[in-house]
Amino acid sequence: MNLPELSVLIRIHDFSRVHLLCEAIFSVIIQSNVRVFPVVLCQRFTDSELEELKAILDPYRSLSDGRISVVNVDFGSGDIRSHLLNEGLRRRKTRYVSILDFDDVMYHDSYTTLISALQDNEKAAIAFGGIIWADCEDIGRTPYVRNKASLPRQGCVYDLFVDNFCPFHSFVVDTTRVAEEDLCFNENLGILEDYDFILRVSARYGADFSAIGRAVGEYRRRPNDTIREKAAIGAVPGAPREYECARRHIDQLKRELFVEVPVDEFTALRHHWSGLPYSASREEQLRHQIEILGSRTGRQLAATRALLRSFQLPTGLRWEFGYVDLVRREADEWVICGWVAAGVGETYPDEVFAMDTDGALTATRADMPREDTEKTVKVRDTGFELRLATQSDSPPIVFVVVDGRLRTLPSAHSQHHRIDSPSIRPRRSSILDWLTIKDKR
Amino acid sequence: MNFNAPLLHSGSTNLKHRDALSITIGIVTLSRPMERLRLLFQSIKVACEILQREIPSASVSIYLKCSNRLPRLDFPFDFIDNCFDNIGFGASHNRLMQECFSNSESDMYFCLNDDTIVDPYCLLEAHEFARSNAFNVLFEAIQTPLEHPKPYDPLSGITPWCSGAAMFITRSIFMQTGGFDENMFMYCEDVDLSWRVRCYGGSCRLLPSARVAHEVSLGGAKPREIRRQMLESARYLGEKWSAPEFVRAIETILVEEGFYPDPIYLRAVRIANRFPPDLDIMEFRQLLSFCIPRWR
C-alpha cells in the first residue's frame, strides 16, 4: 500500500537541548499510516556537536528505516529561524510538509488526520488541527508537564485572519497546491514568521479547519520560551521592539491580502459570536449571552432552557470545566458549591452561573482554593459557592460560559474542602450590575 | 494475610549493584494490525541493541501471548503462547511471568501493551534504574506524547500507582504479590498491584527518561464492552480495598449507563482477601483516576 509521504522540518538552535529533540523525533517517526521524513535543521552546530547529534539520532534512524536527515545551516549570525525553514523547504522530497519545534510533540495519528483533510478538500492547501497547550518545566534532562489544557480555541479561517491562534506544528501544507514563491518564510522576520506564512497560504490557496476540533499535538510552554524573551526585548525607551515591528508587518500584509468569501460563509461570519461583529470584546460577547438569558418573554425563556438542556454533559465522570459537589436548600435559597478546573490560557472559566426554572439568575467567581492544595503536586481547581434566592423547589442549573458557549456543570462526588475566608468570600459578578432579572412567567 | 510483611528479598533477587540484569518483555496481543506489531517489534529490537551495546552482559528475552490466527512474525521470540483464549490482561501476563520467573533466570518482567512503541533508549534507562534501586520498586516507563495525567514527583519519580501499559515487575515483587489479581479482567489490576506493593513497604515510581509511545486516543468514548469491563473491575477494586462509597458510585454509573436495568441485577462481589482502608495508599475520591490528576 502506498502511504502518503510527509517531511517534517524540525528546527534546533541549542545543542544542550538535544534530549528534547529525541522526544520530538520519536513522536513523528511512529506516526501511523504515513511515511514521515524528519529533517533536523541545526543552526550553526559545530562539527563535534553534529557528530554527537548524529550518534544520538542513529537509533531513531534505525527505527525509521533511515528516513531522518540532519542539515547544518551555517549562515549569517543571530537567529536564522526563517532561513532554517527555507533550507528545509528547498530540500523537501515529499508532497506534504509540516513543521515542528524541537521541544514540542505530535500525536500518533496527527499527520494522517491532516493529510486526510487535505485529500478531502481540494480547495485547501493547508489543513489545521488542534494543539493542546501544556505547561512544562525541564527538570534535569526530562520535561515535566505540570498541566494541560483542553483545546484552547476552535476557530475558523476568519478567526485566523483576525489573529493567529494556530501554533507552528498545527498544520500540514500540500506543496503541490502552493506556488513556489509563496512556499517560503520571510527571512526578515525573527518573530511571527509563522503567522506571515499561514496568512499568505490561507488567504491565497485556501485553508481547511475540519480537523481543528481534534488534538494533533502539544505546544509545551516553558518559562524561558524564546518568544517571551523577544517580547521583553526593547525595554530601552525609543528602541522599537522586534515583536512590534513584526506586528506592523503583519498588519500591512493584512491590508494587502484579499480573500474570496462564499456568500453563505459571509453570512455565518456575520452571525458568528452570537451576531456580534468580530471586533466585539469578550465581555460584550458574554453580556450578549447573558442578555439572551435575561429576556423578558416566556417564549425566549423556554428556548433558552431548551438550549441549556441541549448542552447537558453526560452524567458521571466528565467534568471538563468543573462540577458541582453540593446542592442544598436553605430557607428561601439554593446553595450550590462546586469546583472549576483551572487551566492554561483563557479557556477556563472563572465565573459560574446558576439559573432556576423561572429564569432567576445569579453568578459568582470561582476563586476559593482547595484545602489540600499545598499537599498535592499541583492542583488548580478553584471552588465556588452560589446562593440563588428562589421559590422554585427544583435545584437550579449551573453553568459556565466558555468561548461564547454555554457549558453546564455536572454533579460529581468530591470530598475536597473549599477554603472560606473573609477576604475571599464569593461575591456577585460585575456583569450582574446591568442584568435584569427575568419575568417569572 | 499480614499486610505489614515487607517484600521478601534474597541475594538472588536483590538487583542492586549487579553488573547486568536479565529482562523479559511480555506482550499480549489479540487483534493488533500487523503493521503496528512489526513496528513495535522493530522498536524492541533497536532498544535491545542499544542496551547490549552499553551493557554487553545484559540480556533480553521476548515472550508473546497471542491468537493462533496471528500470521507468523519474523522475530526471535523466546516463548510464544498462541493457544489464546482471552483470559484477561492480568491473567495473561501472570502466565507469562510464571513462565519467565520459573524457567529462566529473568530478573525483571517488562509488561508491555501491544499498542505501544518503545523508545530506543527505554530498556537502557530502565536497566540502569533497576540496577541502582531497591528490589521492591515497581516502576513504569513514561507514556509519550499523550502522558497519563496521574501525578509523579519529578525528582524521585514517586507516583501513587504504576500503569500496566509499560510496567517493570521485578522477580521479588512477583514472588511476593503473585502478580496481577485475575479477578479483574481488564483495567484497575495495575492500580491494585501498585497499592499492594506499597502496602508491603515497596514504592511505585515513574521513570521519565524511559519512554514508550502509547497509542491512545484523546477523549472520545470507549467501546461499550470495554467501558463495562472497566467499571466492573473498578467495582471489584472498591470492594477489595474497602471503599463502600466508591462502590456505590460505580454501581450507580453501571445502572445509569444501561449496563444493568436495576441495581438488584448487580452480581455480588466475592473477595478472598480484603484490604483495610488506608488513605495514605489508596485514593477513591477521584473515582477512576485513583489519584489527583495533574490535569483533567
PDB file of N, CA and C in Angstrom, chain A residues 19 22-23 26-27 30-33 55-56 59-60 62-63 65 105-108 132 139 142-148 215 218 220 315 317 319 323 341 370 372 376-379 381 413 415-416, chain B residues 35-36 39 42-43 46 50 53 117-121 144-147 151-152 154-155 208-209 211-218 227 231 245 253 256-257 285-288 292-296:
ATOM      1  N   HIS A  19      18.249  16.546  23.956  1.00  0.00           N
ATOM      2  CA  HIS A  19      17.457  15.476  24.560  1.00  0.00           C
ATOM      3  C   HIS A  19      15.966  15.711  24.320  1.00  0.00           C
ATOM      4  N   CYS A  22      14.946  14.439  20.873  1.00  0.00           N
ATOM      5  CA  CYS A  22      14.702  12.995  20.756  1.00  0.00           C
ATOM      6  C   CYS A  22      13.225  12.671  20.931  1.00  0.00           C
ATOM      7  N   GLU A  23      12.573  13.332  21.883  1.00  0.00           N
ATOM      8  CA  GLU A  23      11.149  13.051  22.093  1.00  0.00           C
ATOM      9  C   GLU A  23      10.321  13.540  20.902  1.00  0.00           C
ATOM     10  N   PHE A  26      10.907  11.062  18.082  1.00  0.00           N
ATOM     11  CA  PHE A  26      10.208   9.806  18.383  1.00  0.00           C
ATOM     12  C   PHE A  26       8.722   9.948  18.086  1.00  0.00           C
ATOM     13  N   SER A  27       8.154  11.102  18.416  1.00  0.00           N
ATOM     14  CA  SER A  27       6.719  11.294  18.226  1.00  0.00           C
ATOM     15  C   SER A  27       6.333  11.320  16.748  1.00  0.00           C
ATOM     16  N   ILE A  30       6.901   7.474  14.632  1.00  0.00           N
ATOM     17  CA  ILE A  30       5.998   6.370  14.940  1.00  0.00           C
ATOM     18  C   ILE A  30       4.575   6.643  14.469  1.00  0.00           C
ATOM     19  N   GLN A  31       4.418   7.636  13.620  1.00  0.00           N
ATOM     20  CA  GLN A  31       3.100   8.001  13.107  1.00  0.00           C
ATOM     21  C   GLN A  31       2.516   6.836  12.304  1.00  0.00           C
ATOM     22  N   SER A  32       1.211   6.700  12.390  1.00  0.00           N
ATOM     23  CA  SER A  32       0.558   5.598  11.687  1.00  0.00           C
ATOM     24  C   SER A  32       0.067   6.054  10.319  1.00  0.00           C
ATOM     25  N   ASN A  33       0.114   5.148   9.361  1.00  0.00           N
ATOM     26  CA  ASN A  33      -0.446   5.324   8.012  1.00  0.00           C
ATOM     27  C   ASN A  33       0.161   6.471   7.221  1.00  0.00           C
ATOM     28  N   ALA A  55      25.071  10.611  16.263  1.00  0.00           N
ATOM     29  CA  ALA A  55      25.184   9.372  17.050  1.00  0.00           C
ATOM     30  C   ALA A  55      23.944   9.174  17.918  1.00  0.00           C
ATOM     31  N   ILE A  56      23.440  10.273  18.497  1.00  0.00           N
ATOM     32  CA  ILE A  56      22.239  10.175  19.345  1.00  0.00           C
ATOM     33  C   ILE A  56      21.029   9.790  18.505  1.00  0.00           C
ATOM     34  N   PRO A  59      19.871   5.559  16.525  1.00  0.00           N
ATOM     35  CA  PRO A  59      18.844   4.545  16.804  1.00  0.00           C
ATOM     36  C   PRO A  59      17.476   4.926  16.243  1.00  0.00           C
ATOM     37  N   TYR A  60      17.161   6.214  16.277  1.00  0.00           N
ATOM     38  CA  TYR A  60      15.870   6.651  15.721  1.00  0.00           C
ATOM     39  C   TYR A  60      15.874   6.488  14.207  1.00  0.00           C
ATOM     40  N   SER A  62      17.419   4.069  12.698  1.00  0.00           N
ATOM     41  CA  SER A  62      17.176   2.628  12.502  1.00  0.00           C
ATOM     42  C   SER A  62      15.692   2.326  12.617  1.00  0.00           C
ATOM     43  N   LEU A  63      15.047   2.980  13.562  1.00  0.00           N
ATOM     44  CA  LEU A  63      13.621   2.721  13.776  1.00  0.00           C
ATOM     45  C   LEU A  63      12.780   3.253  12.613  1.00  0.00           C
ATOM     46  N   ASP A  65      13.762   3.372   9.388  1.00  0.00           N
ATOM     47  CA  ASP A  65      14.310   2.902   8.098  1.00  0.00           C
ATOM     48  C   ASP A  65      15.149   3.979   7.422  1.00  0.00           C
ATOM     49  N   VAL A 105       5.744  18.113  20.575  1.00  0.00           N
ATOM     50  CA  VAL A 105       5.495  16.735  20.136  1.00  0.00           C
ATOM     51  C   VAL A 105       4.200  16.662  19.346  1.00  0.00           C
ATOM     52  N   MET A 106       4.101  15.618  18.524  1.00  0.00           N
ATOM     53  CA  MET A 106       2.884  15.358  17.761  1.00  0.00           C
ATOM     54  C   MET A 106       2.271  14.056  18.246  1.00  0.00           C
ATOM     55  N   TYR A 107       0.950  13.955  18.123  1.00  0.00           N
ATOM     56  CA  TYR A 107       0.268  12.716  18.495  1.00  0.00           C
ATOM     57  C   TYR A 107       0.318  11.720  17.342  1.00  0.00           C
ATOM     58  N   HIS A 108       0.025  10.467  17.649  1.00  0.00           N
ATOM     59  CA  HIS A 108       0.403   9.392  16.729  1.00  0.00           C
ATOM     60  C   HIS A 108      -0.369   9.399  15.420  1.00  0.00           C
ATOM     61  N   ILE A 132      -2.897  21.026  21.919  1.00  0.00           N
ATOM     62  CA  ILE A 132      -3.060  21.095  23.372  1.00  0.00           C
ATOM     63  C   ILE A 132      -1.917  21.939  23.943  1.00  0.00           C
ATOM     64  N   ILE A 139      13.209  19.428  34.052  1.00  0.00           N
ATOM     65  CA  ILE A 139      13.840  19.051  35.317  1.00  0.00           C
ATOM     66  C   ILE A 139      14.911  18.025  34.984  1.00  0.00           C
ATOM     67  N   THR A 142      14.741  15.786  31.513  1.00  0.00           N
ATOM     68  CA  THR A 142      13.424  15.349  31.067  1.00  0.00           C
ATOM     69  C   THR A 142      12.393  16.441  31.330  1.00  0.00           C
ATOM     70  N   PRO A 143      11.453  16.599  30.418  1.00  0.00           N
ATOM     71  CA  PRO A 143      10.411  17.601  30.643  1.00  0.00           C
ATOM     72  C   PRO A 143       9.389  17.093  31.646  1.00  0.00           C
ATOM     73  N   TYR A 144       8.924  17.991  32.495  1.00  0.00           N
ATOM     74  CA  TYR A 144       7.868  17.666  33.447  1.00  0.00           C
ATOM     75  C   TYR A 144       6.664  18.521  33.100  1.00  0.00           C
ATOM     76  N   VAL A 145       5.572  17.869  32.736  1.00  0.00           N
ATOM     77  CA  VAL A 145       4.367  18.593  32.342  1.00  0.00           C
ATOM     78  C   VAL A 145       3.514  18.811  33.583  1.00  0.00           C
ATOM     79  N   ARG A 146       3.327  20.063  33.932  1.00  0.00           N
ATOM     80  CA  ARG A 146       2.565  20.372  35.146  1.00  0.00           C
ATOM     81  C   ARG A 146       1.070  20.376  34.871  1.00  0.00           C
ATOM     82  N   ASN A 147       0.708  20.808  33.720  1.00  0.00           N
ATOM     83  CA  ASN A 147      -0.705  20.992  33.459  1.00  0.00           C
ATOM     84  C   ASN A 147      -0.930  20.990  31.957  1.00  0.00           C
ATOM     85  N   LYS A 148      -2.108  20.564  31.570  1.00  0.00           N
ATOM     86  CA  LYS A 148      -2.500  20.640  30.166  1.00  0.00           C
ATOM     87  C   LYS A 148      -3.889  21.233  30.101  1.00  0.00           C
ATOM     88  N   ALA A 215      -7.252  17.144  18.576  1.00  0.00           N
ATOM     89  CA  ALA A 215      -5.893  17.437  19.041  1.00  0.00           C
ATOM     90  C   ALA A 215      -4.895  16.627  18.221  1.00  0.00           C
ATOM     91  N   GLU A 218       1.079  18.766  20.879  1.00  0.00           N
ATOM     92  CA  GLU A 218       1.184  19.591  22.083  1.00  0.00           C
ATOM     93  C   GLU A 218       2.154  20.727  21.873  1.00  0.00           C
ATOM     94  N   ARG A 220       4.375  22.809  24.160  1.00  0.00           N
ATOM     95  CA  ARG A 220       4.886  22.742  25.537  1.00  0.00           C
ATOM     96  C   ARG A 220       5.460  24.100  25.898  1.00  0.00           C
ATOM     97  N   THR A 315     -23.748  12.286  32.367  1.00  0.00           N
ATOM     98  CA  THR A 315     -23.648  12.221  33.830  1.00  0.00           C
ATOM     99  C   THR A 315     -22.412  11.410  34.219  1.00  0.00           C
ATOM    100  N   LEU A 317     -18.769  11.083  34.985  1.00  0.00           N
ATOM    101  CA  LEU A 317     -17.355  11.320  35.176  1.00  0.00           C
ATOM    102  C   LEU A 317     -16.734  12.443  34.376  1.00  0.00           C
ATOM    103  N   TRP A 319     -15.960  16.068  33.739  1.00  0.00           N
ATOM    104  CA  TRP A 319     -16.077  17.425  34.261  1.00  0.00           C
ATOM    105  C   TRP A 319     -14.969  18.253  33.658  1.00  0.00           C
ATOM    106  N   TYR A 323     -17.363  20.869  38.192  1.00  0.00           N
ATOM    107  CA  TYR A 323     -18.506  20.065  38.599  1.00  0.00           C
ATOM    108  C   TYR A 323     -19.072  20.612  39.896  1.00  0.00           C
ATOM    109  N   ALA A 341     -12.285  23.630  37.057  1.00  0.00           N
ATOM    110  CA  ALA A 341     -10.932  23.145  36.780  1.00  0.00           C
ATOM    111  C   ALA A 341     -10.156  24.244  36.094  1.00  0.00           C
ATOM    112  N   ARG A 370      -8.436  25.126  47.221  1.00  0.00           N
ATOM    113  CA  ARG A 370      -8.734  23.867  47.891  1.00  0.00           C
ATOM    114  C   ARG A 370      -7.896  23.728  49.126  1.00  0.00           C
ATOM    115  N   ASP A 372      -6.537  21.132  50.384  1.00  0.00           N
ATOM    116  CA  ASP A 372      -5.384  20.230  50.306  1.00  0.00           C
ATOM    117  C   ASP A 372      -4.423  20.624  49.191  1.00  0.00           C
ATOM    118  N   THR A 376      -0.560  18.593  47.493  1.00  0.00           N
ATOM    119  CA  THR A 376      -0.524  17.848  46.243  1.00  0.00           C
ATOM    120  C   THR A 376       0.580  18.387  45.350  1.00  0.00           C
ATOM    121  N   VAL A 377       0.891  17.637  44.347  1.00  0.00           N
ATOM    122  CA  VAL A 377       1.929  18.076  43.414  1.00  0.00           C
ATOM    123  C   VAL A 377       1.481  19.354  42.727  1.00  0.00           C
ATOM    124  N   LYS A 378       0.302  19.332  42.186  1.00  0.00           N
ATOM    125  CA  LYS A 378      -0.188  20.544  41.539  1.00  0.00           C
ATOM    126  C   LYS A 378      -1.691  20.414  41.401  1.00  0.00           C
ATOM    127  N   VAL A 379      -2.396  21.267  42.044  1.00  0.00           N
ATOM    128  CA  VAL A 379      -3.845  21.243  41.904  1.00  0.00           C
ATOM    129  C   VAL A 379      -4.285  22.635  41.551  1.00  0.00           C
ATOM    130  N   ASP A 381      -7.735  23.343  40.766  1.00  0.00           N
ATOM    131  CA  ASP A 381      -9.173  23.547  40.868  1.00  0.00           C
ATOM    132  C   ASP A 381      -9.421  24.726  41.797  1.00  0.00           C
ATOM    133  N   HIS A 413     -19.138  13.481  42.836  1.00  0.00           N
ATOM    134  CA  HIS A 413     -18.809  13.361  44.251  1.00  0.00           C
ATOM    135  C   HIS A 413     -17.424  13.938  44.507  1.00  0.00           C
ATOM    136  N   GLN A 415     -14.755  15.087  48.061  1.00  0.00           N
ATOM    137  CA  GLN A 415     -14.612  15.394  49.481  1.00  0.00           C
ATOM    138  C   GLN A 415     -13.626  16.530  49.703  1.00  0.00           C
ATOM    139  N   HIS A 416     -13.309  17.238  48.653  1.00  0.00           N
ATOM    140  CA  HIS A 416     -12.372  18.351  48.814  1.00  0.00           C
ATOM    141  C   HIS A 416     -13.059  19.474  49.568  1.00  0.00           C
TER     142      HIS A 416
ATOM    143  N   GLU B  35       0.991  -4.277  10.803  1.00  0.00           N
ATOM    144  CA  GLU B  35       1.970  -3.213  10.521  1.00  0.00           C
ATOM    145  C   GLU B  35       2.435  -2.559  11.823  1.00  0.00           C
ATOM    146  N   ARG B  36       1.516  -2.382  12.775  1.00  0.00           N
ATOM    147  CA  ARG B  36       1.890  -1.731  14.041  1.00  0.00           C
ATOM    148  C   ARG B  36       2.651  -2.711  14.931  1.00  0.00           C
ATOM    149  N   LEU B  39       6.213  -2.707  13.799  1.00  0.00           N
ATOM    150  CA  LEU B  39       6.928  -1.517  14.275  1.00  0.00           C
ATOM    151  C   LEU B  39       7.272  -1.674  15.750  1.00  0.00           C
ATOM    152  N   GLN B  42      10.176  -4.043  15.935  1.00  0.00           N
ATOM    153  CA  GLN B  42      11.371  -3.362  15.440  1.00  0.00           C
ATOM    154  C   GLN B  42      11.910  -2.414  16.508  1.00  0.00           C
ATOM    155  N   SER B  43      11.005  -1.718  17.194  1.00  0.00           N
ATOM    156  CA  SER B  43      11.449  -0.795  18.244  1.00  0.00           C
ATOM    157  C   SER B  43      12.095  -1.564  19.396  1.00  0.00           C
ATOM    158  N   VAL B  46      15.633  -2.472  18.287  1.00  0.00           N
ATOM    159  CA  VAL B  46      16.558  -1.335  18.371  1.00  0.00           C
ATOM    160  C   VAL B  46      16.904  -1.059  19.829  1.00  0.00           C
ATOM    161  N   ILE B  50      20.682  -1.110  21.678  1.00  0.00           N
ATOM    162  CA  ILE B  50      21.258  -0.009  22.457  1.00  0.00           C
ATOM    163  C   ILE B  50      21.671  -0.508  23.840  1.00  0.00           C
ATOM    164  N   ARG B  53      24.691  -2.771  23.563  1.00  0.00           N
ATOM    165  CA  ARG B  53      25.886  -2.021  23.161  1.00  0.00           C
ATOM    166  C   ARG B  53      26.541  -1.412  24.403  1.00  0.00           C
ATOM    167  N   ILE B 117       5.009   1.653  21.288  1.00  0.00           N
ATOM    168  CA  ILE B 117       6.277   1.579  20.572  1.00  0.00           C
ATOM    169  C   ILE B 117       7.336   1.985  21.588  1.00  0.00           C
ATOM    170  N   VAL B 118       8.431   1.263  21.635  1.00  0.00           N
ATOM    171  CA  VAL B 118       9.448   1.501  22.663  1.00  0.00           C
ATOM    172  C   VAL B 118      10.521   2.463  22.144  1.00  0.00           C
ATOM    173  N   ASP B 119      10.840   3.447  22.931  1.00  0.00           N
ATOM    174  CA  ASP B 119      11.922   4.380  22.572  1.00  0.00           C
ATOM    175  C   ASP B 119      13.255   3.615  22.570  1.00  0.00           C
ATOM    176  N   PRO B 120      14.166   3.969  21.666  1.00  0.00           N
ATOM    177  CA  PRO B 120      15.431   3.231  21.600  1.00  0.00           C
ATOM    178  C   PRO B 120      16.211   3.173  22.913  1.00  0.00           C
ATOM    179  N   TYR B 121      16.077   4.194  23.736  1.00  0.00           N
ATOM    180  CA  TYR B 121      16.864   4.224  24.969  1.00  0.00           C
ATOM    181  C   TYR B 121      16.076   3.718  26.184  1.00  0.00           C
ATOM    182  N   THR B 144       4.394   8.586  26.246  1.00  0.00           N
ATOM    183  CA  THR B 144       4.567   9.803  25.468  1.00  0.00           C
ATOM    184  C   THR B 144       3.913   9.634  24.112  1.00  0.00           C
ATOM    185  N   PRO B 145       3.499  10.659  23.392  1.00  0.00           N
ATOM    186  CA  PRO B 145       3.408  12.026  23.891  1.00  0.00           C
ATOM    187  C   PRO B 145       2.159  12.283  24.729  1.00  0.00           C
ATOM    188  N   LEU B 146       1.190  11.362  24.649  1.00  0.00           N
ATOM    189  CA  LEU B 146      -0.019  11.533  25.461  1.00  0.00           C
ATOM    190  C   LEU B 146       0.238  10.920  26.831  1.00  0.00           C
ATOM    191  N   GLU B 147       0.748  11.772  27.702  1.00  0.00           N
ATOM    192  CA  GLU B 147       1.127  11.290  29.020  1.00  0.00           C
ATOM    193  C   GLU B 147      -0.097  10.982  29.861  1.00  0.00           C
ATOM    194  N   PRO B 151      -0.164  12.009  38.883  1.00  0.00           N
ATOM    195  CA  PRO B 151       0.988  12.803  39.307  1.00  0.00           C
ATOM    196  C   PRO B 151       2.217  11.934  39.575  1.00  0.00           C
ATOM    197  N   TYR B 152       3.366  12.553  39.522  1.00  0.00           N
ATOM    198  CA  TYR B 152       4.587  11.897  39.965  1.00  0.00           C
ATOM    199  C   TYR B 152       5.556  12.996  40.395  1.00  0.00           C
ATOM    200  N   PRO B 154       8.759  14.863  40.143  1.00  0.00           N
ATOM    201  CA  PRO B 154       9.719  14.934  39.036  1.00  0.00           C
ATOM    202  C   PRO B 154      11.157  14.626  39.442  1.00  0.00           C
ATOM    203  N   LEU B 155      11.438  14.663  40.741  1.00  0.00           N
ATOM    204  CA  LEU B 155      12.813  14.368  41.176  1.00  0.00           C
ATOM    205  C   LEU B 155      12.975  12.898  41.547  1.00  0.00           C
ATOM    206  N   PRO B 208      10.890   9.044  33.941  1.00  0.00           N
ATOM    207  CA  PRO B 208      10.656   9.931  32.798  1.00  0.00           C
ATOM    208  C   PRO B 208      11.687   9.765  31.686  1.00  0.00           C
ATOM    209  N   SER B 209      12.830   9.171  31.996  1.00  0.00           N
ATOM    210  CA  SER B 209      13.845   9.028  30.945  1.00  0.00           C
ATOM    211  C   SER B 209      13.632   7.769  30.110  1.00  0.00           C
ATOM    212  N   ARG B 211      11.078   6.078  27.772  1.00  0.00           N
ATOM    213  CA  ARG B 211       9.850   6.470  27.070  1.00  0.00           C
ATOM    214  C   ARG B 211       9.240   5.318  26.305  1.00  0.00           C
ATOM    215  N   VAL B 212       7.927   5.371  26.282  1.00  0.00           N
ATOM    216  CA  VAL B 212       7.159   4.425  25.474  1.00  0.00           C
ATOM    217  C   VAL B 212       6.034   5.232  24.827  1.00  0.00           C
ATOM    218  N   ALA B 213       5.864   5.093  23.539  1.00  0.00           N
ATOM    219  CA  ALA B 213       4.746   5.769  22.875  1.00  0.00           C
ATOM    220  C   ALA B 213       3.534   4.866  22.963  1.00  0.00           C
ATOM    221  N   HIS B 214       2.483   5.382  23.577  1.00  0.00           N
ATOM    222  CA  HIS B 214       1.275   4.584  23.764  1.00  0.00           C
ATOM    223  C   HIS B 214       0.187   5.186  22.900  1.00  0.00           C
ATOM    224  N   GLU B 215      -0.370   4.400  22.000  1.00  0.00           N
ATOM    225  CA  GLU B 215      -1.342   4.923  21.035  1.00  0.00           C
ATOM    226  C   GLU B 215      -2.737   4.939  21.628  1.00  0.00           C
ATOM    227  N   VAL B 216      -2.966   5.959  22.434  1.00  0.00           N
ATOM    228  CA  VAL B 216      -4.310   6.127  22.977  1.00  0.00           C
ATOM    229  C   VAL B 216      -4.938   7.318  22.294  1.00  0.00           C
ATOM    230  N   SER B 217      -6.257   7.335  22.300  1.00  0.00           N
ATOM    231  CA  SER B 217      -6.969   8.454  21.699  1.00  0.00           C
ATOM    232  C   SER B 217      -7.274   9.467  22.781  1.00  0.00           C
ATOM    233  N   LEU B 218      -7.211  10.732  22.401  1.00  0.00           N
ATOM    234  CA  LEU B 218      -7.523  11.780  23.348  1.00  0.00           C
ATOM    235  C   LEU B 218      -9.025  11.955  23.404  1.00  0.00           C
ATOM    236  N   ARG B 227     -15.884  -0.272  28.306  1.00  0.00           N
ATOM    237  CA  ARG B 227     -16.357   0.597  29.390  1.00  0.00           C
ATOM    238  C   ARG B 227     -16.948  -0.254  30.509  1.00  0.00           C
ATOM    239  N   LEU B 231     -15.658  -0.594  34.459  1.00  0.00           N
ATOM    240  CA  LEU B 231     -16.491  -0.303  35.622  1.00  0.00           C
ATOM    241  C   LEU B 231     -16.606  -1.523  36.532  1.00  0.00           C
ATOM    242  N   GLU B 245     -18.349   3.760  49.529  1.00  0.00           N
ATOM    243  CA  GLU B 245     -18.925   4.903  48.798  1.00  0.00           C
ATOM    244  C   GLU B 245     -18.545   4.847  47.332  1.00  0.00           C
ATOM    245  N   ILE B 253     -23.323   4.293  38.323  1.00  0.00           N
ATOM    246  CA  ILE B 253     -22.924   4.520  36.929  1.00  0.00           C
ATOM    247  C   ILE B 253     -23.284   3.317  36.063  1.00  0.00           C
ATOM    248  N   GLU B 256     -26.957   3.645  35.464  1.00  0.00           N
ATOM    249  CA  GLU B 256     -27.309   4.835  34.662  1.00  0.00           C
ATOM    250  C   GLU B 256     -26.872   4.688  33.213  1.00  0.00           C
ATOM    251  N   GLU B 257     -25.785   4.006  33.001  1.00  0.00           N
ATOM    252  CA  GLU B 257     -25.304   3.853  31.626  1.00  0.00           C
ATOM    253  C   GLU B 257     -25.913   2.639  30.934  1.00  0.00           C
ATOM    254  N   ARG B 285     -11.591   8.989  45.908  1.00  0.00           N
ATOM    255  CA  ARG B 285     -12.452  10.154  45.823  1.00  0.00           C
ATOM    256  C   ARG B 285     -12.433  10.774  44.425  1.00  0.00           C
ATOM    257  N   GLN B 286     -11.381  10.497  43.662  1.00  0.00           N
ATOM    258  CA  GLN B 286     -11.311  10.991  42.294  1.00  0.00           C
ATOM    259  C   GLN B 286     -11.816   9.952  41.306  1.00  0.00           C
ATOM    260  N   LEU B 287     -12.607   9.019  41.814  1.00  0.00           N
ATOM    261  CA  LEU B 287     -13.213   7.967  41.006  1.00  0.00           C
ATOM    262  C   LEU B 287     -12.149   7.255  40.176  1.00  0.00           C
ATOM    263  N   LEU B 288     -12.331   7.141  38.870  1.00  0.00           N
ATOM    264  CA  LEU B 288     -11.488   6.244  38.089  1.00  0.00           C
ATOM    265  C   LEU B 288     -10.085   6.780  37.827  1.00  0.00           C
ATOM    266  N   ILE B 292      -5.067  12.226  42.392  1.00  0.00           N
ATOM    267  CA  ILE B 292      -5.456  13.585  41.993  1.00  0.00           C
ATOM    268  C   ILE B 292      -4.686  13.898  40.716  1.00  0.00           C
ATOM    269  N   PRO B 293      -5.357  13.921  39.587  1.00  0.00           N
ATOM    270  CA  PRO B 293      -4.620  14.079  38.335  1.00  0.00           C
ATOM    271  C   PRO B 293      -4.020  15.470  38.188  1.00  0.00           C
ATOM    272  N   ARG B 294      -2.954  15.542  37.412  1.00  0.00           N
ATOM    273  CA  ARG B 294      -2.330  16.847  37.140  1.00  0.00           C
ATOM    274  C   ARG B 294      -3.222  17.702  36.253  1.00  0.00           C
ATOM    275  N   TRP B 295      -4.006  17.100  35.438  1.00  0.00           N
ATOM    276  CA  TRP B 295      -4.960  17.834  34.605  1.00  0.00           C
ATOM    277  C   TRP B 295      -6.118  16.892  34.302  1.00  0.00           C
ATOM    278  N   ARG B 296      -7.214  17.467  33.843  1.00  0.00           N
ATOM    279  CA  ARG B 296      -8.393  16.645  33.565  1.00  0.00           C
ATOM    280  C   ARG B 296      -8.653  16.629  32.067  1.00  0.00           C
TER     281      ARG B 296
END
